[in-house]
Amino acid sequence: MTRIATFILAGALALVVGAAHTPSYAQSALQIEDALKPKPGPDGKPVTRSLTRSLNADPRAQADKKVIERARTRAISIEAVQPAKPEERAEIAKLVEDKPKIDLAILFDYNSDLIGPKAIPAVNALGEALIKPGLKGSVFVLNGHTDAAGSAEYNLALSHRRAQSVRRYLIETYRIAPDTLLVAGFGKERLKVPDPLAAENRRVEVVNAGQ
């Protein structure tokens, strides 16, 4: 084997080994749509509570509707939505517990809330999913999360700005109604994995809150 052939083979092996150890964050529009669709029960009908269900028959649905309506009043505009207060974040966390959801690793640059080239593929996949017939018309909550590096106040503000950037991009690019995209920044309050600095904690959680 010539030296050139040896270098080519070594380079190919390095690419294969590197790919095997590189975490894959890419999620397609189809995967996102499937994760956010209400799952059918034994009767074939979606089991998640609808915002239009009879409120008298379901007190939890009534509570959920109040949380959603308060958030929607702050989400009419494309412009920045004010961060949720602590009690509102607690309500939103409870609201999304049993809803269809997916965590997306949207790759922002360090200390940035701008959607750059690294983040665009994931946000475009989300936008394409949200305009599918099976999801169109639902209200979605975009929850921003960070790892535990830095102060609570800093992370809370950064997570909100990043979720808001995703929201603005979806509204402007995919023409999604502003009051159907709600945002909340949780900072480092709701870590996904025990390691406080793990990359899995830096994410945008997308939740289908119902129709």
Coordinates of N, CA, C and O in Angstrom, one line a residue, residues 58-189:
D58 N -64.1 19.1 33.7 CA -62.7 18.9 33.9 C -62.0 20.1 34.6 O -61.6 21.0 33.9
P59 N -62.0 20.1 35.9 CA -61.4 21.3 36.6 C -60.0 21.5 36.2 O -59.5 22.7 36.2
R60 N -59.2 20.4 35.9 CA -57.8 20.6 35.5 C -57.8 21.4 34.2 O -56.9 22.2 34.0
A61 N -58.7 21.0 33.3 CA -58.7 21.7 32.0 C -59.0 23.2 32.2 O -58.5 24.1 31.5
Q62 N -59.9 23.5 33.2 CA -60.2 24.9 33.5 C -59.0 25.6 34.0 O -58.7 26.8 33.6
A63 N -58.2 25.0 34.8 CA -57.0 25.6 35.3 C -56.0 25.8 34.2 O -55.3 26.9 34.1
D64 N -55.9 24.8 33.3 CA -54.9 24.9 32.2 C -55.3 26.1 31.3 O -54.5 26.8 30.8
K65 N -56.6 26.2 31.1 CA -57.1 27.3 30.2 C -56.7 28.7 30.7 O -56.3 29.6 30.0
K66 N -56.8 28.8 32.0 CA -56.5 30.1 32.6 C -55.0 30.4 32.5 O -54.6 31.6 32.2
V67 N -54.2 29.4 32.6 CA -52.7 29.6 32.5 C -52.4 30.0 31.0 O -51.7 30.9 30.8
I68 N -53.0 29.3 30.1 CA -52.8 29.6 28.7 C -53.3 30.9 28.3 O -52.6 31.7 27.6
E69 N -54.5 31.3 28.7 CA -55.0 32.6 28.4 C -54.2 33.8 28.9 O -54.0 34.8 28.3
R70 N -53.7 33.6 30.2 CA -52.8 34.6 30.7 C -51.5 34.8 29.9 O -51.0 35.9 29.6
A71 N -51.0 33.6 29.5 CA -49.8 33.7 28.6 C -50.0 34.2 27.3 O -49.2 35.0 26.7
R72 N -51.2 34.0 26.7 CA -51.5 34.4 25.4 C -51.7 36.0 25.4 O -51.4 36.6 24.4
T73 N -52.2 36.5 26.4 CA -52.4 38.0 26.5 C -51.0 38.7 26.4 O -51.0 39.8 26.0
R74 N -49.9 38.0 26.8 CA -48.6 38.6 26.7 C -47.9 38.2 25.4 O -46.8 38.6 25.2
A75 N -48.6 37.4 24.5 CA -48.0 36.9 23.3 C -48.6 37.3 22.0 O -48.4 36.7 21.0
I76 N -49.4 38.4 22.0 CA -50.1 38.8 20.8 C -49.1 39.4 19.8 O -49.2 39.2 18.6
S77 N -48.1 40.1 20.3 CA -47.1 40.8 19.5 C -45.9 39.9 19.1 O -45.6 38.9 19.8
I78 N -45.3 40.2 18.0 CA -44.1 39.5 17.6 C -42.9 39.9 18.4 O -42.0 39.2 18.6
E79 N -43.0 41.1 19.0 CA -41.9 41.7 19.7 C -41.7 40.9 21.1 O -42.5 40.1 21.4
A80 N -40.7 41.3 21.8 CA -40.3 40.5 23.0 C -41.4 40.4 24.0 O -42.1 41.4 24.3
V81 N -41.6 39.2 24.4 CA -42.6 39.0 25.5 C -41.9 39.1 26.8 O -40.8 38.6 27.0
Q82 N -42.5 39.7 27.8 CA -41.9 39.8 29.1 C -41.7 38.5 29.7 O -42.6 37.6 29.6
P83 N -40.6 38.3 30.4 CA -40.4 37.0 31.1 C -41.5 36.6 32.1 O -42.0 37.5 32.7
A84 N -41.8 35.4 32.2 CA -42.8 34.9 33.1 C -42.3 35.1 34.6 O -41.1 34.9 34.9
K85 N -43.2 35.5 35.5 CA -42.9 35.6 36.9 C -42.8 34.2 37.5 O -43.2 33.2 36.9
P86 N -42.1 34.0 38.7 CA -41.9 32.7 39.3 C -43.2 31.9 39.4 O -43.2 30.7 39.1
E87 N -44.3 32.5 39.8 CA -45.5 31.8 39.9 C -46.1 31.3 38.6 O -46.6 30.2 38.5
E88 N -45.9 32.1 37.6 CA -46.3 31.7 36.2 C -45.5 30.6 35.7 O -46.0 29.7 35.0
R89 N -44.1 30.6 36.0 CA -43.3 29.5 35.5 C -43.7 28.2 36.2 O -43.7 27.1 35.6
A90 N -44.1 28.3 37.5 CA -44.6 27.1 38.2 C -45.8 26.6 37.5 O -46.0 25.3 37.4
E91 N -46.7 27.5 37.2 CA -48.0 27.0 36.5 C -47.7 26.4 35.2 O -48.3 25.4 34.8
I92 N -46.8 27.0 34.4 CA -46.5 26.4 33.1 C -45.8 25.1 33.2 O -46.1 24.1 32.5
A93 N -44.9 24.9 34.2 CA -44.3 23.6 34.4 C -45.3 22.5 34.7 O -45.2 21.4 34.2
K94 N -46.3 22.9 35.5 CA -47.4 21.9 35.8 C -48.3 21.7 34.6 O -48.6 20.5 34.4
L95 N -48.5 22.7 33.8 CA -49.4 22.6 32.7 C -48.8 21.6 31.7 O -49.6 20.8 31.1
V96 N -47.5 21.6 31.5 CA -46.9 20.8 30.4 C -46.5 19.4 30.8 O -46.0 18.6 30.0
E97 N -46.8 19.0 32.1 CA -46.3 17.7 32.6 C -46.8 16.6 31.7 O -46.0 15.7 31.4
D98 N -48.1 16.5 31.4 CA -48.6 15.4 30.6 C -48.9 15.7 29.2 O -49.7 15.0 28.6
K99 N -48.3 16.7 28.7 CA -48.6 17.1 27.3 C -47.5 16.5 26.3 O -46.4 16.2 26.8
P100 N -47.9 16.3 25.1 CA -46.9 15.8 24.1 C -45.8 16.9 24.0 O -46.0 18.1 23.9
K101 N -44.5 16.4 24.1 CA -43.4 17.4 24.1 C -42.2 16.8 23.5 O -42.1 15.5 23.3
I102 N -41.2 17.6 23.1 CA -39.9 17.2 22.6 C -38.9 18.2 23.0 O -39.1 19.4 23.0
D103 N -37.7 17.7 23.3 CA -36.5 18.6 23.6 C -35.7 18.7 22.3 O -35.3 17.7 21.7
L104 N -35.4 20.0 22.0 CA -34.6 20.2 20.8 C -33.3 20.9 21.2 O -33.3 21.8 22.0
A105 N -32.2 20.4 20.7 CA -30.9 21.0 21.0 C -30.7 22.1 19.9 O -30.2 21.7 18.8
I106 N -31.0 23.3 20.2 CA -30.9 24.4 19.2 C -29.5 25.1 19.6 O -29.4 25.6 20.6
L107 N -28.6 25.0 18.7 CA -27.2 25.3 19.0 C -26.9 26.8 18.8 O -26.5 27.3 17.8
F108 N -27.1 27.5 19.9 CA -26.8 28.9 19.9 C -25.3 29.1 20.2 O -24.7 28.3 20.9
D109 N -24.7 30.2 19.8 CA -23.3 30.5 20.1 C -23.3 30.9 21.6 O -24.3 31.2 22.2
Y110 N -22.1 30.8 22.2 CA -21.9 31.1 23.6 C -22.4 32.5 23.9 O -22.1 33.4 23.2
N111 N -23.2 32.6 25.0 CA -23.7 33.9 25.5 C -24.5 34.6 24.4 O -24.5 35.9 24.4
S112 N -25.1 33.9 23.5 CA -25.9 34.6 22.4 C -27.3 34.0 22.3 O -27.5 32.9 22.6
D113 N -28.2 34.9 21.9 CA -29.6 34.5 21.6 C -29.9 34.6 20.2 O -31.1 34.5 19.8
L114 N -28.9 34.8 19.3 CA -29.1 35.0 17.9 C -29.2 33.6 17.2 O -28.4 32.7 17.5
I115 N -30.1 33.4 16.3 CA -30.2 32.2 15.6 C -29.3 32.2 14.4 O -29.5 32.8 13.4
G116 N -28.1 31.6 14.6 CA -27.1 31.6 13.6 C -27.1 30.3 12.7 O -28.1 29.5 12.8
P117 N -26.1 30.1 11.9 CA -26.1 28.9 11.0 C -26.3 27.6 11.7 O -26.9 26.7 11.2
K118 N -25.7 27.5 12.9 CA -25.7 26.2 13.6 C -27.1 25.9 14.1 O -27.5 24.8 14.3
A119 N -27.9 27.0 14.4 CA -29.2 26.8 15.0 C -30.3 26.6 13.9 O -31.4 26.0 14.2
I120 N -30.1 27.2 12.7 CA -31.2 27.2 11.7 C -31.8 25.9 11.3 O -33.0 25.8 11.2
P121 N -31.0 24.8 11.1 CA -31.6 23.5 10.7 C -32.6 23.0 11.7 O -33.7 22.6 11.3
A122 N -32.3 23.1 13.0 CA -33.3 22.6 14.0 C -34.5 23.5 14.1 O -35.6 23.0 14.2
V123 N -34.4 24.8 14.0 CA -35.5 25.7 14.0 C -36.4 25.6 12.8 O -37.6 25.6 12.8
N124 N -35.7 25.4 11.6 CA -36.5 25.1 10.4 C -37.3 23.8 10.5 O -38.4 23.7 10.0
A125 N -36.7 22.8 11.0 CA -37.4 21.5 11.2 C -38.6 21.7 12.1 O -39.7 21.1 11.8
L126 N -38.4 22.5 13.1 CA -39.6 22.7 14.0 C -40.7 23.5 13.3 O -41.8 23.2 13.4
G127 N -40.3 24.5 12.6 CA -41.3 25.3 11.8 C -42.0 24.4 10.8 O -43.3 24.6 10.7
E128 N -41.3 23.6 10.1 CA -42.0 22.7 9.1 C -43.0 21.7 9.8 O -44.0 21.4 9.3
A129 N -42.6 21.3 11.0 CA -43.5 20.4 11.8 C -44.7 21.1 12.3 O -45.9 20.6 12.2
L130 N -44.6 22.3 12.8 CA -45.7 23.1 13.4 C -46.8 23.5 12.4 O -47.9 23.8 12.8
I131 N -46.4 23.5 11.1 CA -47.4 23.9 10.1 C -48.1 22.7 9.4 O -48.9 22.8 8.5
K132 N -47.7 21.5 9.9 CA -48.3 20.3 9.3 C -49.8 20.2 9.7 O -50.2 20.7 10.8
P133 N -50.7 19.6 8.9 CA -52.1 19.6 9.2 C -52.4 19.0 10.6 O -53.3 19.4 11.3
G134 N -51.6 18.0 11.0 CA -51.8 17.3 12.3 C -51.6 18.2 13.5 O -52.0 17.9 14.6
L135 N -50.8 19.3 13.3 CA -50.5 20.1 14.4 C -51.0 21.6 14.3 O -51.1 22.3 15.3
K136 N -51.3 21.9 13.1 CA -51.8 23.3 12.8 C -53.0 23.6 13.7 O -53.9 22.8 13.8
G137 N -53.0 24.8 14.3 CA -54.1 25.2 15.1 C -53.9 25.0 16.6 O -54.7 25.5 17.4
S138 N -52.9 24.2 17.0 CA -52.6 24.0 18.4 C -51.8 25.2 19.0 O -51.2 26.0 18.3
V139 N -51.8 25.3 20.3 CA -51.0 26.3 21.0 C -49.8 25.5 21.5 O -49.8 24.5 22.1
F140 N -48.6 26.1 21.3 CA -47.4 25.5 21.6 C -46.6 26.4 22.6 O -46.6 27.6 22.6
V141 N -46.0 25.8 23.6 CA -45.2 26.5 24.6 C -43.7 26.1 24.3 O -43.3 25.0 24.2
L142 N -42.9 27.2 24.2 CA -41.4 27.0 24.0 C -40.7 27.4 25.3 O -40.7 28.5 25.7
N143 N -40.2 26.4 25.9 CA -39.5 26.6 27.2 C -38.0 26.5 27.0 O -37.5 25.5 26.6
G144 N -37.3 27.6 27.4 CA -35.9 27.7 27.3 C -35.2 27.1 28.5 O -35.7 27.5 29.6
H145 N -34.2 26.4 28.4 CA -33.4 25.8 29.5 C -31.9 25.9 29.3 O -31.5 25.9 28.2
T146 N -31.2 26.1 30.4 CA -29.7 26.2 30.3 C -29.1 25.1 31.3 O -29.8 24.5 32.0
D147 N -27.8 25.0 31.2 CA -27.1 24.2 32.2 C -26.9 25.1 33.5 O -27.5 26.2 33.6
A148 N -26.2 24.6 34.4 CA -26.1 25.3 35.7 C -24.9 26.2 35.8 O -24.6 26.8 36.9
A149 N -24.2 26.4 34.7 CA -23.0 27.4 34.8 C -23.6 28.8 34.8 O -24.4 29.2 34.0
G150 N -23.0 29.6 35.7 CA -23.5 31.0 35.8 C -24.6 31.2 36.8 O -25.1 30.2 37.4
S151 N -25.0 32.4 37.0 CA -25.9 32.8 38.1 C -27.3 32.4 37.6 O -27.6 32.3 36.4
A152 N -28.2 32.3 38.6 CA -29.6 31.9 38.3 C -30.3 33.0 37.4 O -31.0 32.8 36.5
E153 N -30.0 34.3 37.8 CA -30.6 35.4 37.1 C -30.1 35.5 35.7 O -30.9 35.7 34.7
Y154 N -28.8 35.3 35.5 CA -28.3 35.3 34.1 C -28.9 34.2 33.2 O -29.3 34.5 32.1
N155 N -28.9 33.0 33.7 CA -29.4 31.9 33.0 C -30.9 32.0 32.7 O -31.4 31.7 31.6
L156 N -31.6 32.6 33.6 CA -33.1 32.8 33.4 C -33.3 33.8 32.3 O -34.1 33.5 31.4
A157 N -32.6 34.9 32.2 CA -32.7 35.9 31.2 C -32.3 35.3 29.8 O -33.0 35.5 28.8
L158 N -31.2 34.6 29.8 CA -30.7 34.0 28.6 C -31.6 33.0 28.0 O -31.9 32.9 26.8
S159 N -32.2 32.1 28.8 CA -33.1 31.1 28.4 C -34.3 31.7 27.8 O -34.9 31.2 26.8
H160 N -34.8 32.8 28.4 CA -36.0 33.4 27.9 C -35.7 34.1 26.5 O -36.5 33.9 25.6
R161 N -34.6 34.7 26.4 CA -34.2 35.4 25.1 C -34.1 34.4 24.0 O -34.5 34.6 22.9
R162 N -33.5 33.2 24.3 CA -33.3 32.2 23.3 C -34.7 31.6 22.9 O -34.9 31.4 21.7
A163 N -35.6 31.3 23.8 CA -36.9 30.9 23.4 C -37.6 31.9 22.6 O -38.4 31.6 21.7
Q164 N -37.5 33.2 23.0 CA -38.1 34.2 22.3 C -37.6 34.4 20.9 O -38.3 34.7 19.9
S165 N -36.3 34.2 20.7 CA -35.7 34.2 19.4 C -36.3 33.1 18.5 O -36.5 33.4 17.3
V166 N -36.5 31.9 19.0 CA -37.1 30.8 18.3 C -38.5 31.2 17.9 O -38.9 31.0 16.7
R167 N -39.2 31.8 18.8 CA -40.6 32.2 18.6 C -40.7 33.2 17.5 O -41.5 33.1 16.5
R168 N -39.8 34.2 17.5 CA -39.9 35.3 16.5 C -39.5 34.7 15.1 O -40.2 35.1 14.1
Y169 N -38.6 33.8 15.1 CA -38.2 33.2 13.8 C -39.3 32.4 13.2 O -39.6 32.5 12.0
L170 N -40.0 31.7 14.0 CA -41.2 30.9 13.6 C -42.3 31.7 13.1 O -42.9 31.4 12.0
I171 N -42.5 32.8 13.7 CA -43.6 33.8 13.3 C -43.3 34.4 12.0 O -44.1 34.5 11.1
E172 N -42.0 34.9 11.9 CA -41.7 35.6 10.7 C -41.4 34.8 9.5 O -41.7 35.1 8.3
T173 N -40.9 33.6 9.7 CA -40.5 32.7 8.6 C -41.7 31.8 8.2 O -41.9 31.5 7.0
Y174 N -42.4 31.3 9.2 CA -43.5 30.3 8.9 C -44.9 30.8 9.1 O -45.9 30.1 8.9
R175 N -45.0 32.1 9.4 CA -46.3 32.8 9.5 C -47.2 32.1 10.5 O -48.4 32.0 10.3
I176 N -46.6 31.7 11.6 CA -47.4 31.1 12.7 C -48.0 32.2 13.5 O -47.3 33.1 13.8
A177 N -49.3 32.0 13.9 CA -49.9 33.1 14.7 C -49.2 33.4 16.0 O -48.9 32.4 16.7
P178 N -48.9 34.6 16.3 CA -48.1 34.9 17.5 C -48.8 34.4 18.8 O -48.1 33.9 19.7
D179 N -50.1 34.4 18.9 CA -50.7 34.0 20.1 C -50.9 32.5 20.2 O -51.5 32.0 21.2
T180 N -50.3 31.7 19.3 CA -50.3 30.3 19.4 C -48.8 29.8 19.8 O -48.6 28.6 19.9
L181 N -47.9 30.7 19.9 CA -46.6 30.4 20.4 C -46.2 31.1 21.6 O -46.1 32.4 21.7
L182 N -46.2 30.4 22.7 CA -45.9 31.0 24.1 C -44.5 30.7 24.5 O -44.0 29.6 24.1
V183 N -43.9 31.5 25.3 CA -42.5 31.3 25.7 C -42.4 31.4 27.2 O -43.1 32.1 27.9
A184 N -41.4 30.6 27.7 CA -41.1 30.7 29.1 C -39.6 30.3 29.2 O -39.2 29.3 28.6
G185 N -38.8 31.1 30.0 CA -37.4 30.8 30.2 C -37.3 30.2 31.7 O -37.7 30.9 32.6
F186 N -36.7 29.1 31.8 CA -36.6 28.4 33.1 C -35.1 28.4 33.6 O -34.8 28.0 34.7
G187 N -34.2 28.9 32.7 CA -32.8 29.0 33.2 C -32.3 27.6 33.6 O -32.5 26.6 32.8
K188 N -31.7 27.5 34.8 CA -31.2 26.2 35.3 C -32.2 25.6 36.3 O -31.8 24.7 37.1
E189 N -33.4 26.0 36.3 CA -34.4 25.5 37.3 C -34.8 24.1 37.1 O -35.1 23.4 38.1

